[in-house]
PDB file of C-alpha atoms in Angstrom:
ATOM      1  CA  MET A  21     115.964 -20.377 208.140  1.00  0.00           C
ATOM      2  CA  ALA A  22     113.614 -23.037 206.952  1.00  0.00           C
ATOM      3  CA  ARG A  23     110.611 -20.948 207.920  1.00  0.00           C
ATOM      4  CA  GLY A  24     111.812 -18.007 205.867  1.00  0.00           C
ATOM      5  CA  VAL A  25     112.250 -20.162 202.789  1.00  0.00           C
ATOM      6  CA  ALA A  26     108.798 -21.616 203.216  1.00  0.00           C
ATOM      7  CA  ARG A  27     107.218 -18.171 203.451  1.00  0.00           C
ATOM      8  CA  ALA A  28     109.019 -16.993 200.366  1.00  0.00           C
ATOM      9  CA  VAL A  29     107.878 -20.025 198.425  1.00  0.00           C
ATOM     10  CA  SER A  30     104.327 -19.522 199.581  1.00  0.00           C
ATOM     11  CA  PHE A  31     104.307 -15.837 198.642  1.00  0.00           C
ATOM     12  CA  GLY A  32     105.786 -16.565 195.119  1.00  0.00           C
ATOM     13  CA  GLY A  33     103.171 -19.226 194.408  1.00  0.00           C
ATOM     14  CA  ARG A  34     100.325 -16.863 195.339  1.00  0.00           C
ATOM     15  CA  ALA A  35     101.744 -14.085 193.113  1.00  0.00           C
ATOM     16  CA  THR A  36     102.109 -16.446 190.099  1.00  0.00           C
ATOM     17  CA  GLY A  37      98.570 -17.762 190.517  1.00  0.00           C
ATOM     18  CA  ARG A  38      97.227 -14.202 190.656  1.00  0.00           C
ATOM     19  CA  TRP A  39      98.862 -13.061 187.366  1.00  0.00           C
ATOM     20  CA  CYS A  40      98.376 -16.315 185.360  1.00  0.00           C
ATOM     21  CA  SER A  41      94.705 -16.930 186.018  1.00  0.00           C
ATOM     22  CA  TYR A  42      92.403 -18.369 183.328  1.00  0.00           C
ATOM     23  CA  ARG A  43      90.521 -15.109 183.016  1.00  0.00           C
ATOM     24  CA  ARG A  44      93.655 -13.088 182.265  1.00  0.00           C
ATOM     25  CA  ILE A  45      94.870 -15.675 179.696  1.00  0.00           C
ATOM     26  CA  THR A  46      91.489 -15.653 177.904  1.00  0.00           C
ATOM     27  CA  VAL A  47      91.469 -11.866 177.719  1.00  0.00           C
ATOM     28  CA  ALA A  48      95.020 -11.857 176.336  1.00  0.00           C
ATOM     29  CA  VAL A  49      94.135 -14.418 173.598  1.00  0.00           C
ATOM     30  CA  CYS A  50      91.051 -12.442 172.592  1.00  0.00           C
ATOM     31  CA  LEU A  51      93.058  -9.238 172.345  1.00  0.00           C
ATOM     32  CA  GLY A  52      95.624 -11.007 170.154  1.00  0.00           C
ATOM     33  CA  ASN A  53      92.923 -12.331 167.824  1.00  0.00           C
ATOM     34  CA  LEU A  54      91.336  -8.899 167.613  1.00  0.00           C
ATOM     35  CA  ILE A  55      94.618  -7.285 166.708  1.00  0.00           C
ATOM     36  CA  ALA A  56      95.277  -9.971 164.016  1.00  0.00           C
ATOM     37  CA  ALA A  57      91.797  -9.480 162.568  1.00  0.00           C
ATOM     38  CA  LEU A  58      92.294  -5.731 162.387  1.00  0.00           C
ATOM     39  CA  LEU A  59      95.614  -6.207 160.604  1.00  0.00           C
ATOM     40  CA  VAL A  60      94.054  -8.575 158.028  1.00  0.00           C
ATOM     41  CA  LEU A  61      91.134  -6.207 157.468  1.00  0.00           C
ATOM     42  CA  ARG A  62      93.504  -3.328 156.922  1.00  0.00           C
ATOM     43  CA  ALA A  63      95.514  -5.320 154.411  1.00  0.00           C
ATOM     44  CA  LEU A  64      92.371  -6.243 152.474  1.00  0.00           C
ATOM     45  CA  THR A  65      90.983  -2.719 152.392  1.00  0.00           C
ATOM     46  CA  SER A  66      94.304  -1.312 151.270  1.00  0.00           C
ATOM     47  CA  SER A  67      94.482  -3.782 148.342  1.00  0.00           C
ATOM     48  CA  PHE A  68      91.026  -2.730 147.044  1.00  0.00           C
ATOM     49  CA  ALA A  69      91.510   0.936 147.645  1.00  0.00           C
ATOM     50  CA  PRO A  70      91.434   3.015 144.431  1.00  0.00           C
ATOM     51  CA  THR A  71      94.838   3.954 143.264  1.00  0.00           C
ATOM     52  CA  THR A  72      95.583   7.333 141.973  1.00  0.00           C
ATOM     53  CA  PRO A  73      95.737   7.087 138.146  1.00  0.00           C
ATOM     54  CA  LYS A  74      98.927   7.972 136.555  1.00  0.00           C
ATOM     55  CA  ARG A  75      98.905  11.087 134.604  1.00  0.00           C
ATOM     56  CA  GLU A  76      98.879  10.172 130.927  1.00  0.00           C
ATOM     57  CA  GLU A  77     100.715  12.193 128.453  1.00  0.00           C
ATOM     58  CA  VAL A  78      98.505  14.061 125.980  1.00  0.00           C
ATOM     59  CA  VAL A  79      99.321  13.052 122.402  1.00  0.00           C
ATOM     60  CA  GLN A  80      99.265  15.889 119.968  1.00  0.00           C
ATOM     61  CA  TYR A  81      98.194  14.878 116.429  1.00  0.00           C
ATOM     62  CA  THR A  82      99.028  16.883 113.413  1.00  0.00           C
ATOM     63  CA  GLU A  83      96.368  18.148 111.043  1.00  0.00           C
ATOM     64  CA  GLU A  84      97.525  15.665 108.403  1.00  0.00           C
ATOM     65  CA  GLN A  85      97.072  12.733 110.792  1.00  0.00           C
ATOM     66  CA  ILE A  86      93.622  13.955 111.819  1.00  0.00           C
ATOM     67  CA  ARG A  87      92.659  14.324 108.159  1.00  0.00           C
ATOM     68  CA  ARG A  88      93.778  10.771 107.409  1.00  0.00           C
ATOM     69  CA  VAL A  89      91.805   9.381 110.365  1.00  0.00           C
ATOM     70  CA  GLU A  90      88.678  11.223 109.242  1.00  0.00           C
ATOM     71  CA  GLU A  91      89.214   9.980 105.679  1.00  0.00           C
ATOM     72  CA  SER A  92      89.578   6.410 106.931  1.00  0.00           C
ATOM     73  CA  ILE A  93      86.342   6.685 108.924  1.00  0.00           C
ATOM     74  CA  ARG A  94      84.533   8.086 105.896  1.00  0.00           C
ATOM     75  CA  ILE A  95      85.789   5.287 103.627  1.00  0.00           C
ATOM     76  CA  ARG A  96      84.701   2.616 106.109  1.00  0.00           C
ATOM     77  CA  ARG A  97      81.234   4.118 106.355  1.00  0.00           C
ATOM     78  CA  GLU A  98      80.888   4.311 102.581  1.00  0.00           C
ATOM     79  CA  ALA A  99      82.068   0.710 102.251  1.00  0.00           C
ATOM     80  CA  GLU A 100      79.329  -0.567 104.540  1.00  0.00           C
ATOM     81  CA  PRO A 101      76.720  -2.518 102.525  1.00  0.00           C
ATOM     82  CA  VAL A 102      73.802  -0.475 103.775  1.00  0.00           C
ATOM     83  CA  GLU A 103      71.392  -1.686 101.085  1.00  0.00           C
ATOM     84  CA  LEU A 104      72.377  -5.301 101.683  1.00  0.00           C
ATOM     85  CA  VAL A 105      71.863  -4.994 105.432  1.00  0.00           C
ATOM     86  CA  GLN A 106      68.455  -3.416 104.894  1.00  0.00           C
ATOM     87  CA  ALA A 107      67.494  -6.153 102.443  1.00  0.00           C
ATOM     88  CA  VAL A 108      68.542  -8.851 104.929  1.00  0.00           C
ATOM     89  CA  LYS A 109      66.501  -7.218 107.691  1.00  0.00           C
ATOM     90  CA  LYS A 110      63.501  -7.047 105.383  1.00  0.00           C
ATOM     91  CA  LEU A 111      63.861 -10.730 104.467  1.00  0.00           C
ATOM     92  CA  ARG A 112      64.117 -11.676 108.126  1.00  0.00           C
ATOM     93  CA  LYS A 113      60.858  -9.889 108.824  1.00  0.00           C
ATOM     94  CA  ILE A 114      59.179 -11.644 105.901  1.00  0.00           C
ATOM     95  CA  PHE A 115      60.484 -15.057 106.993  1.00  0.00           C
ATOM     96  CA  ALA A 116      59.415 -14.435 110.578  1.00  0.00           C
ATOM     97  CA  ARG A 117      55.944 -13.419 109.421  1.00  0.00           C
ATOM     98  CA  GLU A 118      55.635 -16.473 107.189  1.00  0.00           C
ATOM     99  CA  GLU A 119      56.852 -18.746 109.962  1.00  0.00           C
ATOM    100  CA  LYS A 120      54.282 -17.247 112.317  1.00  0.00           C
ATOM    101  CA  ARG A 121      51.505 -17.781 109.803  1.00  0.00           C
ATOM    102  CA  ARG A 122      52.675 -21.310 109.174  1.00  0.00           C
ATOM    103  CA  LYS A 123      52.526 -22.199 112.855  1.00  0.00           C
ATOM    104  CA  GLU A 124      49.057 -20.723 113.285  1.00  0.00           C
ATOM    105  CA  LEU A 125      47.396 -23.247 110.925  1.00  0.00           C
ATOM    106  CA  PRO A 126      46.567 -26.423 112.901  1.00  0.00           C
ATOM    107  CA  LEU A 127      47.705 -29.818 111.682  1.00  0.00           C
ATOM    108  CA  GLU A 128      44.156 -31.140 111.495  1.00  0.00           C
ATOM    109  CA  LEU A 129      43.149 -28.282 109.206  1.00  0.00           C
ATOM    110  CA  LYS A 130      46.144 -28.950 106.931  1.00  0.00           C
ATOM    111  CA  GLN A 131      45.103 -32.596 106.682  1.00  0.00           C
ATOM    112  CA  LYS A 132      41.578 -31.593 105.650  1.00  0.00           C
ATOM    113  CA  VAL A 133      42.917 -29.294 102.942  1.00  0.00           C
ATOM    114  CA  SER A 134      45.308 -31.993 101.710  1.00  0.00           C
ATOM    115  CA  TYR A 135      42.479 -34.525 101.502  1.00  0.00           C
ATOM    116  CA  GLU A 136      40.319 -32.142  99.461  1.00  0.00           C
ATOM    117  CA  ILE A 137      43.134 -31.376  96.985  1.00  0.00           C
ATOM    118  CA  VAL A 138      44.090 -35.034  96.563  1.00  0.00           C
ATOM    119  CA  ARG A 139      40.477 -35.931  95.830  1.00  0.00           C
ATOM    120  CA  CYS A 140      40.329 -33.081  93.301  1.00  0.00           C
ATOM    121  CA  LEU A 141      43.462 -34.321  91.517  1.00  0.00           C
ATOM    122  CA  HIS A 142      42.230 -37.912  91.614  1.00  0.00           C
ATOM    123  CA  ASP A 143      39.108 -36.910  89.702  1.00  0.00           C
ATOM    124  CA  LEU A 144      41.293 -35.685  86.817  1.00  0.00           C
ATOM    125  CA  GLY A 145      42.648 -39.159  86.114  1.00  0.00           C
ATOM    126  CA  ASP A 146      46.150 -40.473  85.527  1.00  0.00           C
ATOM    127  CA  ASN A 147      46.495 -39.006  82.032  1.00  0.00           C
ATOM    128  CA  SER A 148      46.068 -35.401  83.090  1.00  0.00           C
ATOM    129  CA  SER A 149      48.777 -32.933  82.171  1.00  0.00           C
ATOM    130  CA  ILE A 150      50.696 -30.672  84.532  1.00  0.00           C
ATOM    131  CA  ALA A 151      48.773 -27.656  83.259  1.00  0.00           C
ATOM    132  CA  GLN A 152      45.452 -29.367  83.996  1.00  0.00           C
ATOM    133  CA  GLN A 153      46.590 -30.275  87.511  1.00  0.00           C
ATOM    134  CA  ARG A 154      47.680 -26.721  88.260  1.00  0.00           C
ATOM    135  CA  GLU A 155      44.411 -25.379  86.882  1.00  0.00           C
ATOM    136  CA  ALA A 156      42.379 -27.820  88.987  1.00  0.00           C
ATOM    137  CA  VAL A 157      44.211 -26.871  92.197  1.00  0.00           C
ATOM    138  CA  GLU A 158      43.848 -23.165  91.456  1.00  0.00           C
ATOM    139  CA  THR A 159      40.133 -23.619  90.760  1.00  0.00           C
ATOM    140  CA  TRP A 160      39.741 -25.412  94.090  1.00  0.00           C
ATOM    141  CA  ARG A 161      41.524 -22.562  95.882  1.00  0.00           C
ATOM    142  CA  VAL A 162      39.312 -19.894  94.287  1.00  0.00           C
ATOM    143  CA  GLU A 163      36.114 -21.796  95.025  1.00  0.00           C
ATOM    144  CA  LYS A 164      37.177 -22.443  98.604  1.00  0.00           C
ATOM    145  CA  LEU A 165      37.864 -18.755  99.129  1.00  0.00           C
ATOM    146  CA  LYS A 166      34.416 -17.910  97.777  1.00  0.00           C
ATOM    147  CA  ASP A 167      32.878 -20.474 100.084  1.00  0.00           C
ATOM    148  CA  ILE A 168      34.648 -19.075 103.150  1.00  0.00           C
ATOM    149  CA  LYS A 169      33.838 -15.451 102.294  1.00  0.00           C
ATOM    150  CA  SER A 170      30.180 -16.191 101.608  1.00  0.00           C
ATOM    151  CA  ALA A 171      29.708 -18.166 104.818  1.00  0.00           C
ATOM    152  CA  SER A 172      28.705 -16.307 107.950  1.00  0.00           C
ATOM    153  CA  ILE A 173      30.845 -16.223 111.055  1.00  0.00           C
ATOM    154  CA  GLN A 174      28.568 -18.693 112.876  1.00  0.00           C
ATOM    155  CA  ASN A 175      28.219 -21.147 110.029  1.00  0.00           C
ATOM    156  CA  SER A 176      30.880 -23.555 108.860  1.00  0.00           C
ATOM    157  CA  THR A 177      32.200 -24.201 105.398  1.00  0.00           C
ATOM    158  CA  LYS A 178      31.922 -27.399 103.408  1.00  0.00           C
ATOM    159  CA  LEU A 179      35.028 -28.659 105.141  1.00  0.00           C
ATOM    160  CA  GLY A 180      33.270 -28.538 108.484  1.00  0.00           C
ATOM    161  CA  LEU A 181      35.329 -25.649 109.862  1.00  0.00           C
ATOM    162  CA  TYR A 182      34.607 -23.420 112.813  1.00  0.00           C
ATOM    163  CA  SER A 183      34.731 -19.657 112.442  1.00  0.00           C
ATOM    164  CA  GLU A 184      38.293 -19.387 113.766  1.00  0.00           C
ATOM    165  CA  GLU A 185      39.524 -22.177 111.494  1.00  0.00           C
ATOM    166  CA  ALA A 186      37.750 -20.581 108.546  1.00  0.00           C
ATOM    167  CA  ARG A 187      39.479 -17.287 109.277  1.00  0.00           C
ATOM    168  CA  MET A 188      42.933 -18.930 109.390  1.00  0.00           C
ATOM    169  CA  LEU A 189      42.279 -20.948 106.227  1.00  0.00           C
ATOM    170  CA  LYS A 190      41.081 -17.831 104.401  1.00  0.00           C
ATOM    171  CA  ARG A 191      44.287 -16.014 105.276  1.00  0.00           C
ATOM    172  CA  ALA A 192      46.421 -18.988 104.202  1.00  0.00           C
ATOM    173  CA  LEU A 193      44.617 -19.416 100.879  1.00  0.00           C
ATOM    174  CA  GLU A 194      44.625 -15.725 100.084  1.00  0.00           C
ATOM    175  CA  PHE A 195      48.012 -14.511 101.292  1.00  0.00           C
ATOM    176  CA  ASN A 196      50.170 -17.558 102.064  1.00  0.00           C
ATOM    177  CA  TRP A 197      49.172 -20.142  99.473  1.00  0.00           C
ATOM    178  CA  ASN A 198      52.718 -21.201  98.527  1.00  0.00           C
ATOM    179  CA  VAL A 199      53.635 -21.850 102.164  1.00  0.00           C
ATOM    180  CA  LEU A 200      50.497 -23.914 102.650  1.00  0.00           C
ATOM    181  CA  MET A 201      51.265 -26.037  99.589  1.00  0.00           C
ATOM    182  CA  GLU A 202      54.757 -26.624 100.936  1.00  0.00           C
ATOM    183  CA  ASP A 203      53.406 -27.645 104.348  1.00  0.00           C
ATOM    184  CA  ILE A 204      50.962 -30.202 102.954  1.00  0.00           C
ATOM    185  CA  GLY A 205      53.632 -31.573 100.581  1.00  0.00           C
ATOM    186  CA  LEU A 206      51.996 -30.437  97.341  1.00  0.00           C
ATOM    187  CA  TRP A 207      54.403 -29.623  94.526  1.00  0.00           C
ATOM    188  CA  ILE A 208      53.380 -29.372  90.889  1.00  0.00           C
ATOM    189  CA  PRO A 209      56.304 -28.559  88.566  1.00  0.00           C
ATOM    190  CA  LEU A 210      56.072 -25.684  86.170  1.00  0.00           C
ATOM    191  CA  GLU A 211      55.458 -26.638  82.573  1.00  0.00           C
ATOM    192  CA  VAL A 212      58.249 -25.041  80.592  1.00  0.00           C
ATOM    193  CA  SER A 213      57.556 -24.539  76.921  1.00  0.00           C
ATOM    194  CA  HIS A 214      60.621 -23.897  74.812  1.00  0.00           C
ATOM    195  CA  THR A 215      60.189 -22.477  71.351  1.00  0.00           C
ATOM    196  CA  GLU A 216      63.265 -22.018  69.225  1.00  0.00           C
ATOM    197  CA  HIS A 217      63.098 -18.862  67.165  1.00  0.00           C
ATOM    198  CA  ASP A 218      65.141 -18.457  64.035  1.00  0.00           C
ATOM    199  CA  ASP A 219      65.672 -14.706  63.717  1.00  0.00           C
ATOM    200  CA  LYS A 220      68.337 -15.040  61.090  1.00  0.00           C
ATOM    201  CA  PRO A 221      67.446 -13.454  57.726  1.00  0.00           C
ATOM    202  CA  GLU A 222      66.972 -15.870  54.881  1.00  0.00           C
ATOM    203  CA  ASN A 223      69.656 -14.468  52.585  1.00  0.00           C
ATOM    204  CA  GLU A 224      72.306 -13.913  55.265  1.00  0.00           C
ATOM    205  CA  PRO A 225      75.417 -16.031  54.606  1.00  0.00           C
ATOM    206  CA  GLU A 226      76.581 -18.599  57.106  1.00  0.00           C
ATOM    207  CA  GLU A 227      79.240 -17.549  59.598  1.00  0.00           C
ATOM    208  CA  GLU A 228      82.671 -18.822  58.696  1.00  0.00           C
ATOM    209  CA  GLU A 229      84.509 -20.948  61.225  1.00  0.00           C
ATOM    210  CA  ILE A 230      87.648 -19.455  62.709  1.00  0.00           C
ATOM    211  CA  ILE A 231      90.823 -21.339  61.861  1.00  0.00           C
ATOM    212  CA  ALA A 232      93.553 -21.048  64.486  1.00  0.00           C
ATOM    213  CA  GLY A 233      96.909 -19.755  63.399  1.00  0.00           C
ATOM    214  CA  PRO A 234      98.062 -17.469  60.583  1.00  0.00           C
ATOM    215  CA  PRO A 235      95.986 -17.114  57.400  1.00  0.00           C
ATOM    216  CA  LEU A 236      96.493 -19.749  54.747  1.00  0.00           C
ATOM    217  CA  PRO A 237      97.901 -18.821  51.329  1.00  0.00           C
ATOM    218  CA  PRO A 238      95.422 -18.963  48.433  1.00  0.00           C
ATOM    219  CA  GLN A 239      97.194 -21.907  46.791  1.00  0.00           C
ATOM    220  CA  CYS A 240      96.410 -24.052  49.860  1.00  0.00           C
ATOM    221  CA  ASN A 241      92.688 -24.167  48.945  1.00  0.00           C
ATOM    222  CA  ALA A 242      91.693 -24.989  52.537  1.00  0.00           C
ATOM    223  CA  GLU A 243      88.402 -26.854  53.040  1.00  0.00           C
ATOM    224  CA  LEU A 244      86.901 -27.364  56.477  1.00  0.00           C
ATOM    225  CA  HIS A 245      85.386 -30.719  57.486  1.00  0.00           C
ATOM    226  CA  THR A 246      87.112 -32.422  54.578  1.00  0.00           C
ATOM    227  CA  ASP A 247      89.377 -35.474  54.284  1.00  0.00           C
ATOM    228  CA  TYR A 248      91.113 -36.180  50.970  1.00  0.00           C
ATOM    229  CA  ASP A 249      92.524 -39.544  49.988  1.00  0.00           C
ATOM    230  CA  GLY A 250      95.981 -40.083  48.525  1.00  0.00           C
ATOM    231  CA  SER A 251      99.334 -41.813  48.880  1.00  0.00           C
ATOM    232  CA  ALA A 252     101.154 -40.851  52.056  1.00  0.00           C
ATOM    233  CA  VAL A 253     104.200 -38.661  51.455  1.00  0.00           C
ATOM    234  CA  ARG A 254     104.656 -37.919  55.153  1.00  0.00           C
ATOM    235  CA  TRP A 255     102.848 -39.681  57.976  1.00  0.00           C
ATOM    236  CA  GLY A 256     100.963 -37.311  60.233  1.00  0.00           C
ATOM    237  CA  LEU A 257     101.425 -39.505  63.315  1.00  0.00           C
ATOM    238  CA  THR A 258     105.018 -38.303  63.513  1.00  0.00           C
ATOM    239  CA  HIS A 259     104.588 -34.982  61.718  1.00  0.00           C
ATOM    240  CA  PRO A 260     102.749 -32.436  63.949  1.00  0.00           C
ATOM    241  CA  LYS A 261     102.431 -28.794  62.934  1.00  0.00           C
ATOM    242  CA  GLU A 262     101.337 -25.765  64.975  1.00  0.00           C
ATOM    243  CA  SER A 263      98.668 -24.641  62.507  1.00  0.00           C
ATOM    244  CA  ALA A 264      96.980 -25.511  59.219  1.00  0.00           C
ATOM    245  CA  ALA A 265      99.064 -22.840  57.510  1.00  0.00           C
ATOM    246  CA  ASP A 266     102.250 -24.585  58.671  1.00  0.00           C
ATOM    247  CA  CYS A 267     100.919 -27.909  57.411  1.00  0.00           C
ATOM    248  CA  CYS A 268     100.158 -26.458  53.987  1.00  0.00           C
ATOM    249  CA  GLN A 269     103.576 -24.793  53.882  1.00  0.00           C
ATOM    250  CA  ALA A 270     105.212 -28.146  54.693  1.00  0.00           C
ATOM    251  CA  CYS A 271     103.436 -29.622  51.660  1.00  0.00           C
ATOM    252  CA  LEU A 272     104.657 -26.755  49.441  1.00  0.00           C
ATOM    253  CA  ASP A 273     108.220 -27.122  50.731  1.00  0.00           C
ATOM    254  CA  GLN A 274     108.252 -30.895  50.195  1.00  0.00           C
ATOM    255  CA  ALA A 275     107.017 -30.579  46.617  1.00  0.00           C
ATOM    256  CA  LYS A 276     109.643 -27.914  45.937  1.00  0.00           C
ATOM    257  CA  ASN A 277     112.561 -29.892  47.421  1.00  0.00           C
ATOM    258  CA  ALA A 278     111.561 -33.415  46.336  1.00  0.00           C
ATOM    259  CA  ARG A 279     114.223 -35.428  44.562  1.00  0.00           C
ATOM    260  CA  PRO A 280     113.690 -37.034  41.198  1.00  0.00           C
ATOM    261  CA  GLY A 281     111.557 -40.146  41.533  1.00  0.00           C
ATOM    262  CA  GLU A 282     110.050 -39.095  44.866  1.00  0.00           C
ATOM    263  CA  LEU A 283     106.382 -38.380  45.396  1.00  0.00           C
ATOM    264  CA  ARG A 284     105.586 -34.671  45.384  1.00  0.00           C
ATOM    265  CA  CYS A 285     103.010 -33.477  47.891  1.00  0.00           C
ATOM    266  CA  ASN A 286      99.883 -31.901  46.457  1.00  0.00           C
ATOM    267  CA  ILE A 287      97.379 -32.718  49.279  1.00  0.00           C
ATOM    268  CA  TRP A 288      97.618 -31.728  52.919  1.00  0.00           C
ATOM    269  CA  VAL A 289      95.298 -32.999  55.687  1.00  0.00           C
ATOM    270  CA  TYR A 290      95.344 -31.383  59.134  1.00  0.00           C
ATOM    271  CA  CYS A 291      93.637 -32.131  62.487  1.00  0.00           C
ATOM    272  CA  PRO A 292      92.570 -28.798  64.048  1.00  0.00           C
ATOM    273  CA  SER A 293      90.510 -30.273  66.907  1.00  0.00           C
ATOM    274  CA  GLU A 294      91.987 -30.221  70.403  1.00  0.00           C
ATOM    275  CA  PHE A 295      90.162 -33.484  71.125  1.00  0.00           C
ATOM    276  CA  GLY A 296      91.723 -35.321  68.208  1.00  0.00           C
ATOM    277  CA  CYS A 297      90.227 -36.462  64.902  1.00  0.00           C
ATOM    278  CA  PHE A 298      88.278 -39.582  64.056  1.00  0.00           C
ATOM    279  CA  SER A 299      89.546 -42.076  61.499  1.00  0.00           C
ATOM    280  CA  PRO A 300      88.368 -45.649  60.865  1.00  0.00           C
ATOM    281  CA  ASP A 301      91.908 -47.042  61.167  1.00  0.00           C
ATOM    282  CA  LYS A 302      93.461 -48.452  64.359  1.00  0.00           C
ATOM    283  CA  TYR A 303      95.516 -45.357  65.218  1.00  0.00           C
ATOM    284  CA  GLU A 304      94.669 -42.571  67.620  1.00  0.00           C
ATOM    285  CA  HIS A 305      94.903 -39.334  65.676  1.00  0.00           C
ATOM    286  CA  LYS A 306      95.751 -36.355  67.860  1.00  0.00           C
ATOM    287  CA  HIS A 307      95.565 -32.607  67.590  1.00  0.00           C
ATOM    288  CA  GLN A 308      97.930 -30.930  65.040  1.00  0.00           C
ATOM    289  CA  GLU A 309      98.583 -34.044  62.990  1.00  0.00           C
ATOM    290  CA  CYS A 310      99.710 -33.033  59.492  1.00  0.00           C
ATOM    291  CA  TRP A 311      99.450 -35.577  56.696  1.00  0.00           C
ATOM    292  CA  LEU A 312     101.158 -34.909  53.355  1.00  0.00           C
ATOM    293  CA  LYS A 313      99.679 -36.850  50.458  1.00  0.00           C
ATOM    294  CA  GLN A 314      99.953 -37.174  46.688  1.00  0.00           C
ATOM    295  CA  ALA A 315      97.292 -38.071  44.128  1.00  0.00           C
ATOM    296  CA  ASP A 316      97.128 -37.409  40.427  1.00  0.00           C
ATOM    297  CA  HIS A 317      93.347 -37.198  40.675  1.00  0.00           C
ATOM    298  CA  PRO A 318      92.457 -36.267  44.286  1.00  0.00           C
ATOM    299  CA  LYS A 319      89.355 -37.946  45.668  1.00  0.00           C
ATOM    300  CA  LEU A 320      87.370 -37.239  48.779  1.00  0.00           C
ATOM    301  CA  ASN A 321      87.228 -39.679  51.663  1.00  0.00           C
ATOM    302  CA  PHE A 322      84.674 -37.670  53.653  1.00  0.00           C
ATOM    303  CA  LYS A 323      83.070 -34.263  53.335  1.00  0.00           C
ATOM    304  CA  ASP A 324      81.063 -32.158  55.839  1.00  0.00           C
ATOM    305  CA  LYS A 325      79.169 -34.901  57.710  1.00  0.00           C
ATOM    306  CA  TYR A 326      79.459 -38.639  58.126  1.00  0.00           C
ATOM    307  CA  SER A 327      76.376 -40.396  56.797  1.00  0.00           C
ATOM    308  CA  GLU A 328      73.939 -41.989  59.205  1.00  0.00           C
ATOM    309  CA  SER A 329      74.668 -45.468  57.850  1.00  0.00           C
ATOM    310  CA  TYR A 330      78.395 -44.863  58.343  1.00  0.00           C
ATOM    311  CA  ARG A 331      77.866 -43.741  61.929  1.00  0.00           C
ATOM    312  CA  ASN A 332      75.717 -46.792  62.590  1.00  0.00           C
ATOM    313  CA  SER A 333      78.565 -49.042  61.493  1.00  0.00           C
ATOM    314  CA  HIS A 334      81.156 -46.845  63.296  1.00  0.00           C
ATOM    315  CA  PRO A 335      79.642 -45.879  66.673  1.00  0.00           C
ATOM    316  CA  THR A 336      82.594 -43.653  67.634  1.00  0.00           C
ATOM    317  CA  ALA A 337      82.296 -41.486  64.535  1.00  0.00           C
ATOM    318  CA  PRO A 338      81.105 -37.902  65.173  1.00  0.00           C
ATOM    319  CA  VAL A 339      78.506 -36.103  63.109  1.00  0.00           C
ATOM    320  CA  LEU A 340      80.910 -33.619  61.485  1.00  0.00           C
ATOM    321  CA  VAL A 341      84.138 -34.575  59.765  1.00  0.00           C
ATOM    322  CA  PRO A 342      86.847 -33.160  62.072  1.00  0.00           C
ATOM    323  CA  TRP A 343      89.638 -32.932  59.474  1.00  0.00           C
ATOM    324  CA  MET A 344      90.480 -30.016  57.219  1.00  0.00           C
ATOM    325  CA  SER A 345      92.294 -30.482  53.906  1.00  0.00           C
ATOM    326  CA  GLY A 346      93.384 -28.795  50.757  1.00  0.00           C
ATOM    327  CA  VAL A 347      94.590 -29.582  47.242  1.00  0.00           C
ATOM    328  CA  ILE A 348      97.563 -27.441  46.194  1.00  0.00           C
ATOM    329  CA  SER A 349      97.004 -25.356  43.102  1.00  0.00           C
ATOM    330  CA  ALA A 350      99.299 -26.104  40.207  1.00  0.00           C
TER     331      ALA A 350
END
């Protein structure tokens, strides 16, 4: 009995060792890895595979819609600033060309030119005018061009230039003079002469100033830039009116409705200036002030312009009298 069990155990151990050898296990692991790799590769290729596009529905536009689209395209094309774009492109080319020319001139050559021009201006003296300075610089430029053109290619100019430098300087002086002056820091302002021409005919009357508001009645006798004196019937500080016509009418109404013993208005003084009106008193007289006055024999305070002596003693006084006044006709 014991021998049979021993044989069975021995036979089972040999069978297990035969099927579970290291070689068989290694082959099994490699096959598993290969299968996993194939599965991953399949998944990746399927994700990047082109999908069949969905069939889009064809939109049918009406003739009216097509006409509107074509009209919109036409309007956009017409609205394009073609001339402006072309002008900008042209300016870019000019700026690029000027920048190229500016870079071609060496710094040492610019310094030589600057020294020559400064010496030329120094010879003019400190009392020279702007016109003389511009003329001297222009004369130097013309003479330098003649010198460069007359010199041969092998020889140098008075500035001690080589042929290549002379060629670059000639181009700068002849075609790019303003850029060269800017590079060397030379700026001479233009001399502006202003002559005032009086084209007005001699016998033509002066233009009348426009008075804001409705026209004034004839009995108001309005006078611009005029300030009459008189006893105050109504203080203008608390008596504003929209226009000179309203101020005159207030004077007429007061004289008509005045009680016995009261002063009757026969002078009105109005401030038409939006900036207020000057007066030598301590008050600030504002726009639309309307003063009602009375005087048996009206006298002028100021007319047209304040005198120079008056303005010297009153620095805040303007040149023209800002008030307008009138004496009511009887």
